[in-house]
Coordinates of N, CA and C in Angstrom, one line a residue:
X1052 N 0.8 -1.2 0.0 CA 0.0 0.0 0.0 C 0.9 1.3 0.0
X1053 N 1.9 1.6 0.7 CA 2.7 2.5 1.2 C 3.5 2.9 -0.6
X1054 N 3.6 1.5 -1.1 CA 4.4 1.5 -2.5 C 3.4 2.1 -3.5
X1055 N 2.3 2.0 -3.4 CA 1.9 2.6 -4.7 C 1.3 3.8 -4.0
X1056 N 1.3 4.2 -3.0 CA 1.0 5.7 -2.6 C 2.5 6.7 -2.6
X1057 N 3.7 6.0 -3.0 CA 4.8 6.6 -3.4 C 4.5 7.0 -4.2
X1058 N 4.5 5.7 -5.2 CA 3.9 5.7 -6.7 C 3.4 6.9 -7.1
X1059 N 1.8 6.8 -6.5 CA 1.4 8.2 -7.0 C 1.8 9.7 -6.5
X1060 N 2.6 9.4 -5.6 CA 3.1 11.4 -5.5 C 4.3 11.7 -6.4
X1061 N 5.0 10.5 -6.7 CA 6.0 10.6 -7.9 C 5.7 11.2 -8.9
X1062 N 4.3 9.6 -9.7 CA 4.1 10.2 -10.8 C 3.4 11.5 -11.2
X1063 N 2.4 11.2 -9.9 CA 1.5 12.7 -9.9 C 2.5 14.0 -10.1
X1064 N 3.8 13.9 -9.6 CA 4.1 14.9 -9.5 C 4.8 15.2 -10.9
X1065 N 5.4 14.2 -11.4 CA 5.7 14.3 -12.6 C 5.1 15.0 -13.5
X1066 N 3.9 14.9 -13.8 CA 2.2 15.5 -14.5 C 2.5 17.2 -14.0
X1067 N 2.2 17.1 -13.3 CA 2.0 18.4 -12.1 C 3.6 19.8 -12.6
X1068 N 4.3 19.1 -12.9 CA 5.9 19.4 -13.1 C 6.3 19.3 -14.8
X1069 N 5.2 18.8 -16.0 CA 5.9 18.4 -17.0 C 6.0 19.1 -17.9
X1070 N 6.7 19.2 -18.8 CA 6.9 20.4 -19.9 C 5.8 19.4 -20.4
X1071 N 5.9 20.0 -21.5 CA 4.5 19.8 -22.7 C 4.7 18.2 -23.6
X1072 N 5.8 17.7 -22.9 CA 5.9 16.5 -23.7 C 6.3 15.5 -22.3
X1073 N 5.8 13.9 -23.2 CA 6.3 12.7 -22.2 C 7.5 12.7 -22.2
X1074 N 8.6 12.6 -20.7 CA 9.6 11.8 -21.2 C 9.6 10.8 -21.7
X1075 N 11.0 10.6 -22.5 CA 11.6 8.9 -23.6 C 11.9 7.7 -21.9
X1076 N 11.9 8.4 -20.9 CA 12.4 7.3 -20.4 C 12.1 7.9 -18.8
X1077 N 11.7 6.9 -17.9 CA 11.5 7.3 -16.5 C 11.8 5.8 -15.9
X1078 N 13.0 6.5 -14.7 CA 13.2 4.9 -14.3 C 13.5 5.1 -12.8
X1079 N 12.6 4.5 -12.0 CA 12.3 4.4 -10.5 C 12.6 3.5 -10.0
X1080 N 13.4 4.2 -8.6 CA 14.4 2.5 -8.3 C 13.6 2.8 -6.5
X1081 N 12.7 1.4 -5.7 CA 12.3 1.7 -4.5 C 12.6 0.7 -3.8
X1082 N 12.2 0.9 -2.6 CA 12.6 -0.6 -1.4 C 11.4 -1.0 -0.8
X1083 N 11.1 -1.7 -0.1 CA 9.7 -2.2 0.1 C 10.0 -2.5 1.5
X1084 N 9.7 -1.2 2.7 CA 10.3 -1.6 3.7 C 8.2 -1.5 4.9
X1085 N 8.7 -2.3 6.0 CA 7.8 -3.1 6.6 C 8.6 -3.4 8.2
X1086 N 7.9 -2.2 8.7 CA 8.2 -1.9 10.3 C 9.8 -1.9 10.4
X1087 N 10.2 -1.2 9.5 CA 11.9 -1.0 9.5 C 13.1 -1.7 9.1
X1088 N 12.3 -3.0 8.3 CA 13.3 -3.9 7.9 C 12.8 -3.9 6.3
X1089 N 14.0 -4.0 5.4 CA 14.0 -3.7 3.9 C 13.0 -5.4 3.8
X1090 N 11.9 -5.4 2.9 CA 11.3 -6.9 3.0 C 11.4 -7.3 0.5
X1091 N 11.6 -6.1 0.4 CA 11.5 -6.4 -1.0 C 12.6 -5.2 -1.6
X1092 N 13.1 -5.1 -3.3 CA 13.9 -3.8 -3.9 C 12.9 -3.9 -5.4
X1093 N 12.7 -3.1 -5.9 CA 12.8 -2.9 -7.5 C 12.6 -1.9 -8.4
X1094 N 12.1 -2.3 -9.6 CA 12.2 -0.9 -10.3 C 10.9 -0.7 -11.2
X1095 N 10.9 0.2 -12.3 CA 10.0 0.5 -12.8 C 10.7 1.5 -14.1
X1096 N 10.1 0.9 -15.2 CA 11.2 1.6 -16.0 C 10.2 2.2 -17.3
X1097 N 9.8 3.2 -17.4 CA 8.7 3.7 -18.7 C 9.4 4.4 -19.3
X1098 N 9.8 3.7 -20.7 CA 10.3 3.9 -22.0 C 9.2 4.2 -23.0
X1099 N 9.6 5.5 -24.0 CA 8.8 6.2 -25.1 C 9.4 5.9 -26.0
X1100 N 9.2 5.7 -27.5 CA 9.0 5.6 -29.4 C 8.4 6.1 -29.9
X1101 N 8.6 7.5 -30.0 CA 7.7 8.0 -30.5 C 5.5 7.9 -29.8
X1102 N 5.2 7.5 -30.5 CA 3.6 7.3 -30.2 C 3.2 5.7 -29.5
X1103 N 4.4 4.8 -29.4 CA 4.1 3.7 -28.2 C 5.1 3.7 -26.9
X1104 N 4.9 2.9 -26.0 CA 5.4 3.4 -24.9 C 5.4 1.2 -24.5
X1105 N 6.6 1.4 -23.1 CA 6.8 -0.3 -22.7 C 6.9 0.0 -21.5
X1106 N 6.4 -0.2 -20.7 CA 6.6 -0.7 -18.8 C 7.3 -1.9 -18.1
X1107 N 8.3 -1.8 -18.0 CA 9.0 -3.2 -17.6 C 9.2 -2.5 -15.9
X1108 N 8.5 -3.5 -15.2 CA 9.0 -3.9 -13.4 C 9.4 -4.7 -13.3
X1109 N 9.9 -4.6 -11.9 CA 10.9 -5.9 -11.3 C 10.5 -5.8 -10.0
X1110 N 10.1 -6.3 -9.0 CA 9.6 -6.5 -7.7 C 11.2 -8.0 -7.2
X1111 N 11.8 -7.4 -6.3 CA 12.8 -8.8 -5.7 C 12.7 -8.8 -4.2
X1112 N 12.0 -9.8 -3.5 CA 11.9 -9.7 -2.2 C 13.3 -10.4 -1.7
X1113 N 13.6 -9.5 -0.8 CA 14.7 -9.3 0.2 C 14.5 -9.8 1.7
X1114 N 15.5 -10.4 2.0 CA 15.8 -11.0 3.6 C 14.9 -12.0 3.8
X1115 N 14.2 -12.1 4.6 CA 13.2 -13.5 5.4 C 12.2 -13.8 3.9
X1116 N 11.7 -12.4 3.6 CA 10.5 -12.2 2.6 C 11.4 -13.4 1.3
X1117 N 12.8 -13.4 1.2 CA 13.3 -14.2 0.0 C 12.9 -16.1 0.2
X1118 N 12.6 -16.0 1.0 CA 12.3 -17.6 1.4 C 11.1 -17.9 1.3
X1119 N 10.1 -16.6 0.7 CA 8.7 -17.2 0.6 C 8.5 -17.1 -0.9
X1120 N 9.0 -15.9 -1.4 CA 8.6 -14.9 -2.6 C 9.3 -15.1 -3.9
X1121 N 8.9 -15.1 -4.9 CA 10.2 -15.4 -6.1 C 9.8 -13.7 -6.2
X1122 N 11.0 -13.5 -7.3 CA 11.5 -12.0 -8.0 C 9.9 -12.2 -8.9
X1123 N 9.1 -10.7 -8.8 CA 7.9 -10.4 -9.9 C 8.1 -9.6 -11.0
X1124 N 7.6 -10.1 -12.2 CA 7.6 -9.2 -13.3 C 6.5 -9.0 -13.9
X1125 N 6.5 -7.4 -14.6 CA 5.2 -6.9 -15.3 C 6.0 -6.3 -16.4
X1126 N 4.9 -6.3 -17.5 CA 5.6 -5.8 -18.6 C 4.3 -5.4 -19.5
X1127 N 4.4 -3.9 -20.0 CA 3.3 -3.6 -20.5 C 3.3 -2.9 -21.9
X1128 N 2.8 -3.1 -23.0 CA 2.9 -2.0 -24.3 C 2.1 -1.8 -24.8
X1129 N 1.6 -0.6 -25.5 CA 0.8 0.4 -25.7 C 1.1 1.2 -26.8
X1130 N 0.3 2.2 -26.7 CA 0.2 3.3 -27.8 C 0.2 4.5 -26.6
X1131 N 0.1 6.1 -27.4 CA 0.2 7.2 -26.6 C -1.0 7.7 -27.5
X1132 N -1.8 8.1 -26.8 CA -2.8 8.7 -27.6 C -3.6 9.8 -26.9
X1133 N -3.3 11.2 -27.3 CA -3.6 12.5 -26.8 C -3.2 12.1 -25.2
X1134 N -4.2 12.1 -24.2 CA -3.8 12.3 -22.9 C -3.9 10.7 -22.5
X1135 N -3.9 10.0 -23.0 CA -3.9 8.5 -22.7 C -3.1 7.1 -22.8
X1136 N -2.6 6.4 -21.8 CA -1.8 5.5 -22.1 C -2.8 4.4 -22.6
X1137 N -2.6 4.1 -23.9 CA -4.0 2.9 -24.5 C -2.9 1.4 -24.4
X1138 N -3.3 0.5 -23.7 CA -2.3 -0.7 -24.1 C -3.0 -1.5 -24.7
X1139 N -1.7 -2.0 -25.2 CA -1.9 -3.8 -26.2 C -2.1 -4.9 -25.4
X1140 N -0.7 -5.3 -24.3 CA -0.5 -6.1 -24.0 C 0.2 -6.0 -22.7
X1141 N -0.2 -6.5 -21.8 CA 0.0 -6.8 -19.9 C 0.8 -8.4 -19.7
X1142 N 1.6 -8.6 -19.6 CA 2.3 -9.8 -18.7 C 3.2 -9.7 -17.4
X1143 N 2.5 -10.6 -16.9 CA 3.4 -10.7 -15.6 C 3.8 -12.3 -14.9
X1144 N 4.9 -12.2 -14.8 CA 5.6 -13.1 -13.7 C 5.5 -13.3 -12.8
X1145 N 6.0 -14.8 -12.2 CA 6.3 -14.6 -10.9 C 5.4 -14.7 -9.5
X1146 N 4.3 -15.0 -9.8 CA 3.3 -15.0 -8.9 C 3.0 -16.6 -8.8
X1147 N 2.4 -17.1 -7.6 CA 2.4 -18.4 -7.3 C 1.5 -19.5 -8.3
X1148 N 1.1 -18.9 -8.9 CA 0.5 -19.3 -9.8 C 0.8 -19.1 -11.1
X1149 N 1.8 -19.0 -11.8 CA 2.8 -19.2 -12.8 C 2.5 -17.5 -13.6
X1150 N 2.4 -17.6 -14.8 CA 2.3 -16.2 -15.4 C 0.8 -15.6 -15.8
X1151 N 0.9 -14.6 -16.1 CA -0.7 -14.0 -16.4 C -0.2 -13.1 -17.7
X1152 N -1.6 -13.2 -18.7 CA -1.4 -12.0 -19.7 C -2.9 -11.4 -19.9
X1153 N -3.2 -10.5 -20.2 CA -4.0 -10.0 -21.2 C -3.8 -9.6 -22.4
X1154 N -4.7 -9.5 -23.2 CA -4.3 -9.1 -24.7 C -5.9 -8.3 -25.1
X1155 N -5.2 -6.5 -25.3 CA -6.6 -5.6 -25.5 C -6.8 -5.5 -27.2
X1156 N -8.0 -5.7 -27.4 CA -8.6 -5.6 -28.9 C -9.2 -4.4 -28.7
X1157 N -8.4 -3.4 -28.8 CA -9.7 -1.6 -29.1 C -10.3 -2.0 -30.2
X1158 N -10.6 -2.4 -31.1 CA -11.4 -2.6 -32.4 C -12.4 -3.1 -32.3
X1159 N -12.2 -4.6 -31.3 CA -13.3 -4.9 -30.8 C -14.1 -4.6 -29.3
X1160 N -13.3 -4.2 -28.9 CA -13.6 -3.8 -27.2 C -13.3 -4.8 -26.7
X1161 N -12.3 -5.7 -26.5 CA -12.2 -7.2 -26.0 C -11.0 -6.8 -25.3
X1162 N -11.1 -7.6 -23.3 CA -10.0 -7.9 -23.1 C -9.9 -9.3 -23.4
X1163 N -8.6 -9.9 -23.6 CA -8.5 -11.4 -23.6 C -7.7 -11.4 -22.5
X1164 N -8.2 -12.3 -21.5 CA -7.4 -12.6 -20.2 C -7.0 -14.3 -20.2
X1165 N -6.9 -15.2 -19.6 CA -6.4 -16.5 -19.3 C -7.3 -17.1 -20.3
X1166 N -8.5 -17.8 -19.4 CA -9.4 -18.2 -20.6 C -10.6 -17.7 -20.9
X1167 N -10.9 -16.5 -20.8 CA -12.0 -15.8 -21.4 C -11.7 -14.5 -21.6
X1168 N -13.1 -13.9 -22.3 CA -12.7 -12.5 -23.0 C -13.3 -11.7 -22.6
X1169 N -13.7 -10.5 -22.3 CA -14.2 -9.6 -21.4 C -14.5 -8.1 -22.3
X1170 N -15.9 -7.7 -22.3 CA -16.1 -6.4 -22.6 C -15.0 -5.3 -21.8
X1171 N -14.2 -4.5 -22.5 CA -13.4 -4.0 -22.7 C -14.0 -2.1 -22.2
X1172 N -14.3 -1.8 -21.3 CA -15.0 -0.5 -20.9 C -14.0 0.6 -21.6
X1173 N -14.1 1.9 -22.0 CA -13.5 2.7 -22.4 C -12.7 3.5 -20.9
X1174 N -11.6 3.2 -21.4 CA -10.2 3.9 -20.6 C -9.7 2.7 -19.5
X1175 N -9.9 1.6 -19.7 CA -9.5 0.7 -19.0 C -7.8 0.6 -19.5
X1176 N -7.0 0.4 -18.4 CA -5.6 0.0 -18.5 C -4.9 -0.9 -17.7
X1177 N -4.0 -1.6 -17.7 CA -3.2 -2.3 -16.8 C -2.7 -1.9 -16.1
X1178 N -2.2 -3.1 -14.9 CA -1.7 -2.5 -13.7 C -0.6 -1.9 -13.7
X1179 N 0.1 -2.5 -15.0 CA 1.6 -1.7 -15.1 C 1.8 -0.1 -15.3
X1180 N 0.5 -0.3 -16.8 CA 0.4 1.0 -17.3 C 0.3 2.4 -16.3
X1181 N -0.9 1.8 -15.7 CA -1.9 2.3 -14.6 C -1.0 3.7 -13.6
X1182 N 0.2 3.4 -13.5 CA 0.5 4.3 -12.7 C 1.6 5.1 -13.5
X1183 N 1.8 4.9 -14.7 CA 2.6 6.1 -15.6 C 1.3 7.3 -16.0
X1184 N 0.1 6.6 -16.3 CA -0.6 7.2 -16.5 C -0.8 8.7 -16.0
X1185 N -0.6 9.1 -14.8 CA -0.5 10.3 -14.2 C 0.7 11.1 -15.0
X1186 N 1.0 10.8 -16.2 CA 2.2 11.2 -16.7 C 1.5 12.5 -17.8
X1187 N 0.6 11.7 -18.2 CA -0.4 12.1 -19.4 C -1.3 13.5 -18.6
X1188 N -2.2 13.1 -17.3 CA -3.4 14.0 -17.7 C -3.2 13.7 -15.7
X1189 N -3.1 14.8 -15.3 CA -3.6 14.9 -13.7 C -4.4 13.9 -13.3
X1190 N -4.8 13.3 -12.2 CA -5.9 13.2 -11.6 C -7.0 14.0 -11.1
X1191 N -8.0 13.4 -11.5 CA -9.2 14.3 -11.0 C -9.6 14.3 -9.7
X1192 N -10.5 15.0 -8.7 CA -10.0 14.7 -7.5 C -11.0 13.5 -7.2
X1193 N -12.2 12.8 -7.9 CA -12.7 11.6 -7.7 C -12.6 10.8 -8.7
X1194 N -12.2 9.6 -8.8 CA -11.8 8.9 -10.2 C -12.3 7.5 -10.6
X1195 N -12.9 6.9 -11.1 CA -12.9 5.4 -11.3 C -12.3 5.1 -12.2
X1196 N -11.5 3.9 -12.5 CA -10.5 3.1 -13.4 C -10.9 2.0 -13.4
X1197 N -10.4 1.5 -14.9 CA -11.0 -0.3 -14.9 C -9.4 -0.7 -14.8
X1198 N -9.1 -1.9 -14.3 CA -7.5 -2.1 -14.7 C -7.5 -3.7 -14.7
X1199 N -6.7 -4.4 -15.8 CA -7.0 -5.2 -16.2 C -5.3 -5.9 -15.3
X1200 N -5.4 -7.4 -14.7 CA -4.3 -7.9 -14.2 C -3.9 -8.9 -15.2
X1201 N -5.0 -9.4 -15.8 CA -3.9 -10.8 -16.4 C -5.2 -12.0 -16.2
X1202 N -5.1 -11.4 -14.7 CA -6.2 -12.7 -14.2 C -8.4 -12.1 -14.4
X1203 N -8.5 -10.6 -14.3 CA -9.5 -10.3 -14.3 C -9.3 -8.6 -14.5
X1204 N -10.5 -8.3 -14.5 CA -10.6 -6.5 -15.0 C -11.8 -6.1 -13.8
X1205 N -11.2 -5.3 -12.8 CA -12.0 -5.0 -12.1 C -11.7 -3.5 -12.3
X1206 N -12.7 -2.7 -11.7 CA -13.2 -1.4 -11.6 C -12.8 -0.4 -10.2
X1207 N -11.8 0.5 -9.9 CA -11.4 1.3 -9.1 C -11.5 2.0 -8.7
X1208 N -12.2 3.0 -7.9 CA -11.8 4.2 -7.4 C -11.2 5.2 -6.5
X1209 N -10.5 6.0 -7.3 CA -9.8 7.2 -6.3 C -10.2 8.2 -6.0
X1210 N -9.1 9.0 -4.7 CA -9.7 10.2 -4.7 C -8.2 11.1 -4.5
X1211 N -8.5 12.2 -4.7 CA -7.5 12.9 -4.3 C -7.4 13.3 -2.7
X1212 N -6.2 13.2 -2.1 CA -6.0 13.5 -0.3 C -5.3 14.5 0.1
X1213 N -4.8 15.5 -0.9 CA -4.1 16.4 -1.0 C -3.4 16.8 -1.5
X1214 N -2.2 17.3 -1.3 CA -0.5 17.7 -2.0 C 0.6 17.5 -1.1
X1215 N 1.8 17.4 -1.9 CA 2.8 17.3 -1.0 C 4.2 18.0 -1.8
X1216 N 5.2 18.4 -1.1 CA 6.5 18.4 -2.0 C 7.6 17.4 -1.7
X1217 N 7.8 16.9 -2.7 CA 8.5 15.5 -2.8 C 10.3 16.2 -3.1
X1218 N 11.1 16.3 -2.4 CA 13.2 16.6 -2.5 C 13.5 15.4 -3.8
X1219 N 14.2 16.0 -4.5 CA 15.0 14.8 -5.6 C 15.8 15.7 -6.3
X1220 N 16.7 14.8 -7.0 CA 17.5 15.3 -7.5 C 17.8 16.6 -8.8
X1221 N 16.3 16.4 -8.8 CA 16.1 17.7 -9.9 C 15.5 19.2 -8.8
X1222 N 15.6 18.6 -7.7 CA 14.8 20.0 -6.8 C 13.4 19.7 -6.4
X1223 N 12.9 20.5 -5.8 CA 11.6 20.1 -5.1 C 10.2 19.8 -6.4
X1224 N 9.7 19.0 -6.0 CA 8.2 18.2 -6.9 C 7.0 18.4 -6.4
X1225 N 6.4 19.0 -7.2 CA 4.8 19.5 -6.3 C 4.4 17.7 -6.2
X1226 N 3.6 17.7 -5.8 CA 2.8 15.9 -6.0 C 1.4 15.9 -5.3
X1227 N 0.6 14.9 -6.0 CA -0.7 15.0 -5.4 C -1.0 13.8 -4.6
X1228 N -1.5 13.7 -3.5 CA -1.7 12.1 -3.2 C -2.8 11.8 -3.2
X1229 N -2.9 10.3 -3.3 CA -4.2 9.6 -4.0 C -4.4 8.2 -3.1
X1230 N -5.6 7.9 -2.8 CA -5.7 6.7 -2.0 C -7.4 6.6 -2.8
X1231 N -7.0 4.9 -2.3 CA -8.2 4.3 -2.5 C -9.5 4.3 -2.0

């Protein structure tokens, strides 16, 4: 939870802070710590091509957490279209139950998940995508999302909880925070 509420003051702040174009490349390195002991490391890496875009993660759990957990992967690609990350295709690793994909048909509205296919709601994205997204278009301060895992496409909502300024190496980062 703590991890993707980083997440969002990062990216949020990114949005909040961006010249008029995406960056070619954004790459976030975090620790996954749990009452003061490091329990996981990884990264998150959003690469641009002009008008498509790839999300490759790495989730590696660390110390005691390495004896239960294998290393996770997500991997996402897409299109850029006006203020939206549209994806193709979602896979992920590593989870106890072997790999997951989706595969989105905008033509038809179809997600394809494991073994069945799923009406495809307009602005639905993946979990990977899901948090570059604030890259494109602010958050609103109430929001629903459809976000598709691999395994199913369920429906989200956020809200906005405030602001914050985020220190890094380029200087201080307005950012918005967001909870479920």
């Amino acid at each position: 939870m703590h991890l993707v509420y980083c997440y969002f003051l990062f990216l949020a702040s990114l949005a909040a802070n961006a010249d008029s174009s995406i960056p070619n490349r954004v790459f976030i390195e975090f620790k996954i710590i749990t009452s003061g002991i490091v329990v996981g490391e990884g990264t998150e890496i959003f690469e641009r091509a002009g008008k498509h875009y790839e999300v490759k993660s790495t989730t590696k759990p660390k110390g005691i957490a390495s004896l239960f957990l294998k290393d996770f992967y997500r991997k996402s690609k897409g299109k850029i279209t006006g203020s939206k990350l549209i994806p193709s295709l979602y896979e992920e690793k590593g989870k106890k139950r072997g790999s997951r994909v989706a595969k989105f048909n905008w033509d038809l509205n179809q997600v394809h998940l494991k073994n069945k296919s799923l009406d495809l709601p307009l602005g639905t994205i993946d979990q990977a995508s899901f948090l570059f997204s604030f890259m494109l278009a602010p958050p609103k301060k109430k929001f629903q999302v459809h976000i598709a895992d691999g395994k199913r496409l369920k429906k989200y909502t956020y809200k906005v909880a405030g602001s914050s300024i985020i220190k890094s190496p380029k200087g201080p980062l307005n950012s918005v925070i967001i909870k479920k």
